[in-house]
Coordinates of C-alpha atoms and ligand atoms in Angstrom, one line a residue:
M1 CA 36.2 -57.3 -53.1
N2 CA 33.5 -59.5 -53.3
L3 CA 32.9 -61.4 -56.5
A4 CA 31.3 -64.5 -54.7
G5 CA 29.1 -66.6 -56.9
K6 CA 30.5 -64.9 -60.4
K7 CA 31.7 -66.9 -62.9
I8 CA 34.7 -65.3 -64.8
L9 CA 36.1 -66.6 -68.1
L10 CA 39.7 -65.3 -68.2
G11 CA 41.2 -65.5 -71.5
L12 CA 45.1 -65.0 -72.2
T13 CA 46.6 -64.2 -75.5
G14 CA 50.3 -63.8 -76.4
G15 CA 52.2 -61.2 -74.6
I16 CA 54.7 -60.9 -71.8
A17 CA 51.8 -59.4 -69.8
C18 CA 50.5 -63.0 -69.2
Y19 CA 52.9 -63.0 -66.1
K20 CA 50.5 -60.7 -64.4
A21 CA 47.3 -62.8 -65.6
A22 CA 48.7 -65.4 -62.8
E23 CA 48.2 -62.7 -60.3
L24 CA 44.9 -61.8 -61.7
A25 CA 43.5 -65.5 -61.3
R26 CA 44.6 -65.6 -58.0
G27 CA 42.9 -62.3 -57.1
L28 CA 39.5 -63.4 -58.8
V29 CA 39.5 -66.6 -57.0
K30 CA 40.3 -65.0 -53.5
A31 CA 37.5 -62.5 -54.3
G32 CA 35.2 -65.6 -54.4
A33 CA 34.7 -65.8 -58.1
G34 CA 34.8 -69.2 -60.1
V35 CA 37.5 -68.6 -62.8
Q36 CA 37.6 -70.8 -66.1
V37 CA 40.9 -70.2 -67.8
V38 CA 41.2 -70.5 -71.9
M39 CA 44.5 -69.8 -73.4
T40 CA 45.6 -69.4 -77.0
E41 CA 48.6 -71.2 -78.6
A42 CA 50.7 -67.8 -78.6
S43 CA 50.0 -67.4 -74.6
R44 CA 51.5 -70.5 -73.9
H45 CA 54.9 -69.6 -74.9
F46 CA 54.7 -67.1 -71.8
I47 CA 53.0 -69.1 -69.1
T48 CA 52.0 -72.5 -68.9
P49 CA 48.4 -74.1 -68.5
V50 CA 49.8 -75.8 -65.4
T51 CA 50.5 -72.5 -63.8
M52 CA 47.0 -71.3 -64.5
Q53 CA 45.2 -74.4 -63.6
A54 CA 47.0 -74.3 -60.1
L55 CA 45.7 -70.6 -59.4
S56 CA 42.2 -71.0 -60.6
G57 CA 41.7 -74.5 -59.2
K58 CA 40.3 -75.7 -62.6
P59 CA 41.6 -77.5 -65.9
V60 CA 42.4 -74.9 -68.3
Y61 CA 41.0 -75.4 -72.0
T62 CA 43.6 -74.6 -74.9
D63 CA 42.1 -76.4 -78.0
Q64 CA 39.0 -75.9 -80.1
W65 CA 38.7 -79.8 -80.2
D66 CA 39.0 -80.7 -76.6
S67 CA 37.0 -83.9 -76.0
R68 CA 36.3 -83.1 -72.4
I69 CA 33.3 -81.4 -73.3
S70 CA 30.7 -84.2 -74.0
N71 CA 29.0 -82.4 -76.8
N72 CA 32.4 -81.2 -78.3
M73 CA 30.9 -77.6 -78.1
A74 CA 33.7 -76.1 -75.6
H75 CA 33.0 -72.5 -77.6
I76 CA 29.4 -72.7 -76.8
D77 CA 29.2 -74.2 -73.3
L78 CA 31.9 -72.0 -72.1
S79 CA 30.8 -68.8 -73.4
R80 CA 27.1 -69.5 -72.2
E81 CA 28.2 -70.6 -68.5
A82 CA 30.2 -67.2 -68.1
D83 CA 28.8 -64.2 -66.3
L84 CA 31.7 -62.1 -68.1
I85 CA 34.6 -62.7 -70.5
L86 CA 37.7 -61.1 -69.6
I87 CA 40.6 -61.1 -72.1
A88 CA 44.1 -60.3 -70.4
P89 CA 46.2 -59.8 -71.7
C90 CA 44.9 -59.1 -75.3
S91 CA 47.3 -58.8 -78.0
A92 CA 47.1 -56.4 -80.8
D93 CA 46.3 -59.5 -83.2
F94 CA 43.7 -60.7 -80.9
M95 CA 41.9 -57.4 -81.2
R96 CA 42.0 -57.8 -84.9
K97 CA 40.6 -61.0 -84.6
L98 CA 37.7 -59.9 -82.3
V99 CA 37.3 -57.0 -85.0
H100 CA 36.7 -59.2 -87.8
G101 CA 34.8 -62.1 -86.1
A102 CA 37.5 -64.6 -86.4
A103 CA 36.8 -68.2 -85.3
D104 CA 40.1 -69.9 -85.8
D105 CA 41.0 -71.2 -82.2
L106 CA 39.1 -71.7 -78.9
L107 CA 39.1 -68.2 -77.4
S108 CA 38.1 -66.4 -80.7
T109 CA 35.5 -68.7 -81.2
L110 CA 33.7 -68.5 -77.7
C111 CA 34.0 -64.8 -77.9
L112 CA 32.1 -64.8 -81.4
A113 CA 29.8 -67.2 -79.9
R114 CA 28.8 -65.5 -76.6
P115 CA 25.5 -64.4 -75.9
S116 CA 24.8 -60.8 -76.4
T117 CA 24.1 -60.7 -72.7
V118 CA 27.6 -61.7 -71.5
P119 CA 29.9 -58.7 -71.7
L120 CA 33.4 -58.7 -73.2
L121 CA 36.3 -56.9 -71.3
V122 CA 39.4 -56.8 -72.8
A123 CA 42.8 -55.6 -71.3
P124 CA 45.2 -54.5 -74.3
A125 CA 48.9 -55.4 -74.0
M126 CA 51.5 -54.5 -76.6
N127 CA 54.5 -52.4 -77.5
V128 CA 54.0 -48.6 -77.6
E129 CA 54.2 -48.5 -81.4
M130 CA 51.8 -51.4 -81.8
W131 CA 49.4 -49.5 -79.8
E132 CA 49.8 -46.3 -81.5
N133 CA 49.8 -47.7 -85.0
P134 CA 46.6 -46.4 -87.0
A135 CA 45.7 -50.2 -87.7
T136 CA 45.3 -50.6 -83.9
K137 CA 43.5 -47.5 -83.3
R138 CA 40.9 -48.4 -85.9
N139 CA 40.6 -51.5 -84.2
A140 CA 40.4 -50.4 -80.6
D141 CA 37.7 -47.9 -82.1
Q142 CA 35.7 -50.7 -83.6
L143 CA 35.5 -52.7 -80.4
R144 CA 34.4 -50.0 -78.5
A145 CA 31.4 -49.5 -81.1
D146 CA 30.7 -53.1 -81.0
R147 CA 30.2 -52.4 -77.0
V148 CA 33.7 -54.1 -76.1
V149 CA 35.1 -52.6 -73.0
L150 CA 38.7 -51.6 -73.3
L151 CA 40.5 -51.5 -69.8
G152 CA 43.6 -49.5 -70.3
P153 CA 46.2 -49.8 -71.7
A154 CA 48.3 -47.9 -69.0
S155 CA 51.5 -45.9 -69.8
G156 CA 55.1 -46.8 -68.6
D157 CA 58.1 -48.8 -68.9
Q158 CA 57.8 -51.6 -71.1
A159 CA 59.3 -55.1 -71.2
C160 CA 60.9 -54.1 -74.6
G161 CA 62.5 -51.0 -73.2
D162 CA 60.4 -48.5 -75.0
T163 CA 58.1 -46.3 -72.6
G164 CA 54.4 -45.2 -73.2
L165 CA 51.1 -46.5 -73.6
G166 CA 50.6 -50.4 -74.0
R167 CA 51.2 -51.9 -70.6
M168 CA 48.5 -54.0 -69.4
L169 CA 46.8 -52.5 -66.5
E170 CA 47.9 -53.8 -62.9
P171 CA 45.9 -57.2 -61.5
D172 CA 44.5 -55.0 -58.9
Q173 CA 43.0 -52.2 -61.4
L174 CA 41.6 -55.2 -63.4
L175 CA 40.0 -56.8 -60.1
E176 CA 38.5 -53.5 -59.6
A177 CA 37.1 -52.9 -63.0
V178 CA 35.6 -56.5 -62.8
S179 CA 34.0 -55.8 -59.5
A180 CA 32.8 -52.2 -60.7
F181 CA 31.1 -54.0 -63.5
F182 CA 28.9 -56.1 -61.5
Q183 CA 27.7 -52.9 -59.4
P184 CA 24.2 -51.5 -59.8
K185 CA 24.5 -48.4 -61.7
R186 CA 22.3 -46.4 -59.2
L187 CA 24.5 -42.9 -59.8
A188 CA 24.3 -43.3 -63.6
G189 CA 24.3 -39.7 -65.3
R190 CA 25.4 -38.3 -62.1
H191 CA 28.4 -35.9 -61.5
V192 CA 30.2 -36.5 -58.2
M193 CA 32.9 -34.4 -56.3
I194 CA 34.7 -36.0 -53.4
T195 CA 37.2 -34.7 -51.2
A196 CA 39.7 -36.9 -49.7
G197 CA 42.9 -37.0 -47.7
P198 CA 44.5 -34.7 -45.4
T199 CA 45.7 -31.1 -46.0
F200 CA 49.2 -30.0 -45.5
E201 CA 49.7 -26.5 -44.1
P202 CA 53.3 -25.0 -45.0
I203 CA 55.2 -23.5 -41.9
D204 CA 58.4 -22.9 -43.9
P205 CA 59.8 -24.5 -47.2
V206 CA 60.5 -27.9 -45.3
R207 CA 57.9 -28.2 -42.5
G208 CA 54.2 -28.3 -42.1
I209 CA 51.4 -28.8 -40.1
T210 CA 49.0 -32.2 -41.4
N211 CA 47.1 -35.1 -39.9
L212 CA 46.7 -38.7 -39.8
S213 CA 44.2 -39.3 -42.8
S214 CA 45.3 -41.8 -45.1
G215 CA 42.6 -40.8 -47.9
K216 CA 41.6 -44.6 -47.7
M217 CA 37.6 -43.9 -46.9
G218 CA 37.4 -41.1 -49.7
Y219 CA 39.3 -43.2 -52.0
A220 CA 36.9 -46.3 -51.4
I221 CA 33.8 -44.0 -51.7
A222 CA 35.3 -42.7 -55.1
R223 CA 35.7 -46.1 -56.5
A224 CA 32.1 -47.0 -55.5
A225 CA 30.8 -44.2 -56.9
H226 CA 32.4 -44.8 -60.0
A227 CA 31.2 -48.4 -60.1
A228 CA 27.9 -47.3 -59.7
G229 CA 28.1 -45.1 -62.7
A230 CA 28.7 -41.7 -61.7
T231 CA 31.4 -39.4 -63.3
V232 CA 33.8 -38.7 -60.5
T233 CA 36.1 -36.0 -59.4
L234 CA 38.2 -36.5 -56.5
V235 CA 40.1 -33.6 -54.8
S236 CA 42.6 -35.2 -53.1
G237 CA 44.9 -33.9 -50.3
P238 CA 48.5 -35.5 -50.4
T239 CA 48.3 -39.3 -49.9
A240 CA 50.2 -42.4 -51.2
L241 CA 47.2 -44.0 -52.8
Q242 CA 46.9 -44.8 -56.4
T243 CA 44.2 -42.9 -58.4
P244 CA 41.1 -45.1 -58.8
L245 CA 40.7 -46.3 -62.5
G246 CA 38.2 -43.9 -64.3
V247 CA 38.1 -41.4 -61.6
T248 CA 39.6 -37.6 -62.5
R249 CA 42.0 -36.7 -59.5
V250 CA 42.7 -33.2 -58.7
P251 CA 45.7 -32.8 -56.5
V252 CA 45.8 -30.1 -53.8
T253 CA 48.2 -29.3 -50.7
T254 CA 46.4 -27.0 -48.9
A255 CA 43.0 -26.1 -47.5
R256 CA 42.6 -23.3 -49.6
E257 CA 44.0 -24.9 -52.4
M258 CA 41.1 -27.6 -51.8
H259 CA 38.4 -24.8 -51.3
E260 CA 39.5 -23.3 -54.7
A261 CA 39.4 -26.6 -56.7
V262 CA 36.2 -27.3 -55.1
M263 CA 34.2 -23.9 -55.6
S264 CA 35.7 -23.5 -59.2
E265 CA 33.8 -26.4 -60.3
I266 CA 31.2 -27.4 -57.9
T267 CA 28.0 -26.1 -59.6
A268 CA 28.4 -28.4 -62.4
Y269 CA 28.1 -31.6 -60.2
D270 CA 24.8 -33.3 -58.4
L271 CA 26.7 -34.7 -55.5
F272 CA 29.4 -33.3 -52.9
I273 CA 31.1 -35.8 -50.6
A274 CA 33.4 -34.3 -48.0
V275 CA 35.4 -37.0 -46.7
A276 CA 38.7 -34.7 -46.4
A277 CA 40.2 -34.3 -43.0
V278 CA 40.8 -30.7 -43.7
A279 CA 43.0 -28.5 -41.3
D280 CA 40.5 -26.0 -39.4
W281 CA 43.5 -23.5 -39.5
R282 CA 46.9 -22.3 -41.1
V283 CA 49.9 -20.6 -40.4
A284 CA 49.4 -16.9 -40.9
S285 CA 52.8 -16.1 -42.0
V286 CA 54.5 -18.8 -44.0
S287 CA 58.4 -18.2 -43.3
E288 CA 60.0 -18.0 -47.2
Q289 CA 63.1 -19.5 -45.4
K290 CA 63.8 -22.5 -43.4
I291 CA 63.5 -21.5 -39.9
K292 CA 66.7 -21.9 -38.1
K293 CA 67.4 -23.0 -34.5
Q294 CA 68.6 -20.2 -32.4
A295 CA 69.9 -20.8 -29.1
G296 CA 67.4 -20.1 -26.3
Q297 CA 64.6 -19.5 -28.5
T298 CA 61.4 -21.5 -29.6
P299 CA 59.2 -20.0 -32.5
T300 CA 55.9 -19.2 -31.9
L301 CA 53.3 -19.9 -34.6
Q302 CA 50.4 -17.8 -35.3
F303 CA 47.2 -19.3 -37.2
E304 CA 44.3 -18.2 -39.3
Q305 CA 41.3 -19.7 -39.7
N306 CA 40.6 -21.8 -43.0
P307 CA 37.3 -21.7 -45.1
D308 CA 35.0 -24.4 -44.0
I309 CA 34.7 -26.1 -47.8
L310 CA 31.5 -28.2 -46.9
A311 CA 29.6 -25.2 -45.3
S312 CA 30.7 -23.1 -48.4
V313 CA 29.4 -25.6 -50.8
A314 CA 26.0 -26.2 -48.6
A315 CA 25.3 -22.1 -48.7
L316 CA 25.5 -22.0 -52.4
P317 CA 22.0 -20.8 -53.8
S318 CA 21.3 -24.0 -55.3
P319 CA 23.8 -26.6 -53.9
P320 CA 24.6 -30.1 -54.7
Y321 CA 23.1 -32.8 -52.3
C322 CA 25.9 -32.3 -49.7
V323 CA 27.4 -35.4 -47.5
G324 CA 29.8 -34.5 -44.6
F325 CA 31.8 -36.6 -42.4
A326 CA 32.8 -36.2 -38.9
A327 CA 34.9 -38.1 -36.3
E328 CA 33.9 -37.3 -32.9
S329 CA 35.8 -38.7 -29.9
E330 CA 32.8 -38.5 -27.7
D331 CA 28.8 -38.9 -27.7
L332 CA 28.5 -39.1 -31.5
L333 CA 25.0 -39.3 -31.5
R334 CA 24.3 -36.0 -30.2
Q335 CA 27.5 -34.4 -31.6
G336 CA 26.7 -36.1 -35.2
A337 CA 23.1 -34.7 -35.0
A338 CA 24.2 -31.1 -33.9
K339 CA 27.1 -31.0 -36.8
R340 CA 24.5 -32.0 -39.5
E341 CA 22.4 -29.0 -38.5
K342 CA 25.3 -26.7 -37.9
K343 CA 26.7 -27.7 -41.6
G344 CA 23.2 -27.1 -43.1
I345 CA 23.5 -30.6 -44.7
P346 CA 21.3 -33.5 -45.5
L347 CA 23.3 -36.3 -44.8
L348 CA 26.1 -36.4 -42.2
V349 CA 28.3 -39.6 -41.7
G350 CA 29.9 -40.3 -38.4
N351 CA 32.6 -42.5 -37.8
I352 CA 32.3 -44.3 -35.0
G353 CA 35.5 -43.9 -32.8
H354 CA 38.0 -41.6 -33.8
Q355 CA 40.6 -43.9 -34.6
T356 CA 39.5 -44.5 -38.2
F357 CA 42.8 -43.1 -39.5
G358 CA 44.8 -45.2 -41.7
R359 CA 42.7 -48.4 -40.7
D360 CA 41.3 -50.4 -43.4
D361 CA 38.0 -50.8 -41.8
N362 CA 35.5 -48.8 -40.1
A363 CA 31.9 -48.4 -38.8
L364 CA 29.6 -45.4 -39.5
V365 CA 26.3 -43.7 -38.4
L366 CA 24.3 -41.8 -40.9
F367 CA 22.3 -39.0 -39.7
D368 CA 19.7 -37.2 -41.8
E369 CA 16.4 -35.3 -41.2
H370 CA 14.7 -38.6 -39.8
G371 CA 17.4 -39.5 -37.3
H372 CA 20.3 -41.9 -37.4
Q373 CA 21.3 -45.2 -38.7
S374 CA 24.4 -47.7 -38.5
L375 CA 26.4 -49.2 -41.0
A376 CA 28.3 -52.2 -39.3
R377 CA 31.9 -52.4 -39.2
A378 CA 33.2 -53.6 -42.5
S379 CA 36.1 -52.8 -44.8
K380 CA 36.2 -49.2 -46.0
E381 CA 35.5 -51.0 -49.5
T382 CA 32.4 -52.6 -48.4
L383 CA 31.0 -49.6 -46.6
A384 CA 31.6 -47.4 -49.4
I385 CA 29.6 -49.4 -51.7
R386 CA 26.9 -49.8 -48.6
L387 CA 27.0 -45.9 -48.5
I388 CA 26.8 -45.1 -51.9
E389 CA 23.5 -47.3 -51.9
E390 CA 22.1 -45.3 -48.9
I391 CA 23.2 -41.8 -50.7
S392 CA 21.6 -42.8 -53.9
R393 CA 18.5 -43.7 -52.1
R394 CA 18.2 -40.1 -50.8
L395 CA 19.5 -38.3 -53.9
P396 CA 16.6 -35.9 -55.5
A397 CA 15.7 -37.2 -58.9
K398 CA 17.5 -35.0 -61.4
T399 CA 15.5 -32.1 -62.9
Ligands
LIG401 N1 35.3 -30.0 -43.8 C1 35.4 -29.1 -44.7 N2 36.4 -27.9 -44.7 C2 36.9 -27.7 -43.5 C3 36.6 -28.5 -42.2 C4 35.9 -29.5 -42.4 O1 34.8 -29.2 -45.9 N3 37.6 -26.4 -43.1 C5 34.3 -30.9 -43.7 C6 34.9 -32.4 -43.3 O2 35.4 -32.6 -45.2 C7 34.1 -33.0 -42.9 C8 33.1 -32.1 -42.4 O3 33.4 -30.8 -42.7 O4 33.0 -33.5 -44.1 C9 33.3 -31.9 -41.0 O5 34.5 -31.7 -40.5 P1 35.0 -31.5 -38.8 O6 36.5 -31.0 -39.0 O7 34.8 -32.6 -38.1 O8 34.0 -30.2 -38.3 P2 34.1 -28.8 -37.7 O9 32.9 -28.1 -38.1 O10 35.5 -28.3 -38.0 O11 33.9 -29.2 -36.3 P3 34.9 -29.4 -35.1 O12 34.6 -28.5 -34.2 O13 34.4 -30.7 -34.4 O14 36.1 -29.5 -35.5

């Protein structure tokens, strides 16, 4: 994640989720952002300015009458200097204050005084009953209408013992949302479907055949497409990865399930990116019972061909723009060009080396009708952003 040169004003309001704001400040700084923390009085009951100063590397502002700013206008200076204001956690009461344009402490005043070019993102955090109260719902709707971006809340166990909506998003999800906010919206208005991860072909109820795909590249591309403004559906085989924020995930297990999930919806999409490592074959007759050991005998498996999802999509009468992936163990340049032709697709992305599975970095070669072009080794996150840039340049204009 790269937030180099970005200035983030991180506001903390009262709530137990303040402990997550410490991790968030650390993550923002690690990503290269300059972080200025402003804390309300209530937030200081949960975490101290000393902690936030140590993590952000800058003195924290807490007081509207802070004399450190020479013109005594902290609310003006701080909001003008920021590229983005993020309130995390944002309490129910602070939502109310934003709705009504309150200006009775430094944080609310600087939100009110921010220029219209400075985006305001808030991460609500509260008890489930507070979140579901009609008053809070009205405030949330009004904030959206005022073009404040609400991040979350998430659902789950709460500090008070309740379960439900109201938990603040995790620091890595908030980081992702901040980083996405700064990406150019090259895919605005586009619908993108991505396949990712491995498939699992059962042998019997407890065994199966799969591969080493972690899903990391496909998930990174889904995040990058969402950050570029697309509506993204991720048809995913079994992985341990978290669904990217704002992305619809359709979980599948076998290649046939993946084929069905893709084909039932794909006509509504502009772009199809097939990143999944789909099993070419499945076991012809899956045993209903667990296959038991029998002395002196080894089982023999018969296979059947699985459908080629990418080729099926590319063969549709008016297909979306199709992007395929290939991991070749030798002669990538020749094999990649040939595979693009064979699959009948405009763009094929080759992994350089076939040992990309599970790694956090990768290097790619893009094959299109003009030839090939390399994308240098980088993290899968960075490559995914580069790839989305390349794809959006090639994507035909919407008719
Ligand atoms: N793919 C697919 N459905 C399949 C197999 C592959 O959609 N049943 C997609 C993959 O997601 C990838 C591309 O096709 O985008 C290339 O897959 P690969 O297995 O390398 O291609 P194959 O045509 O099966 O060639 P090979 O003979 O090298 O296995």
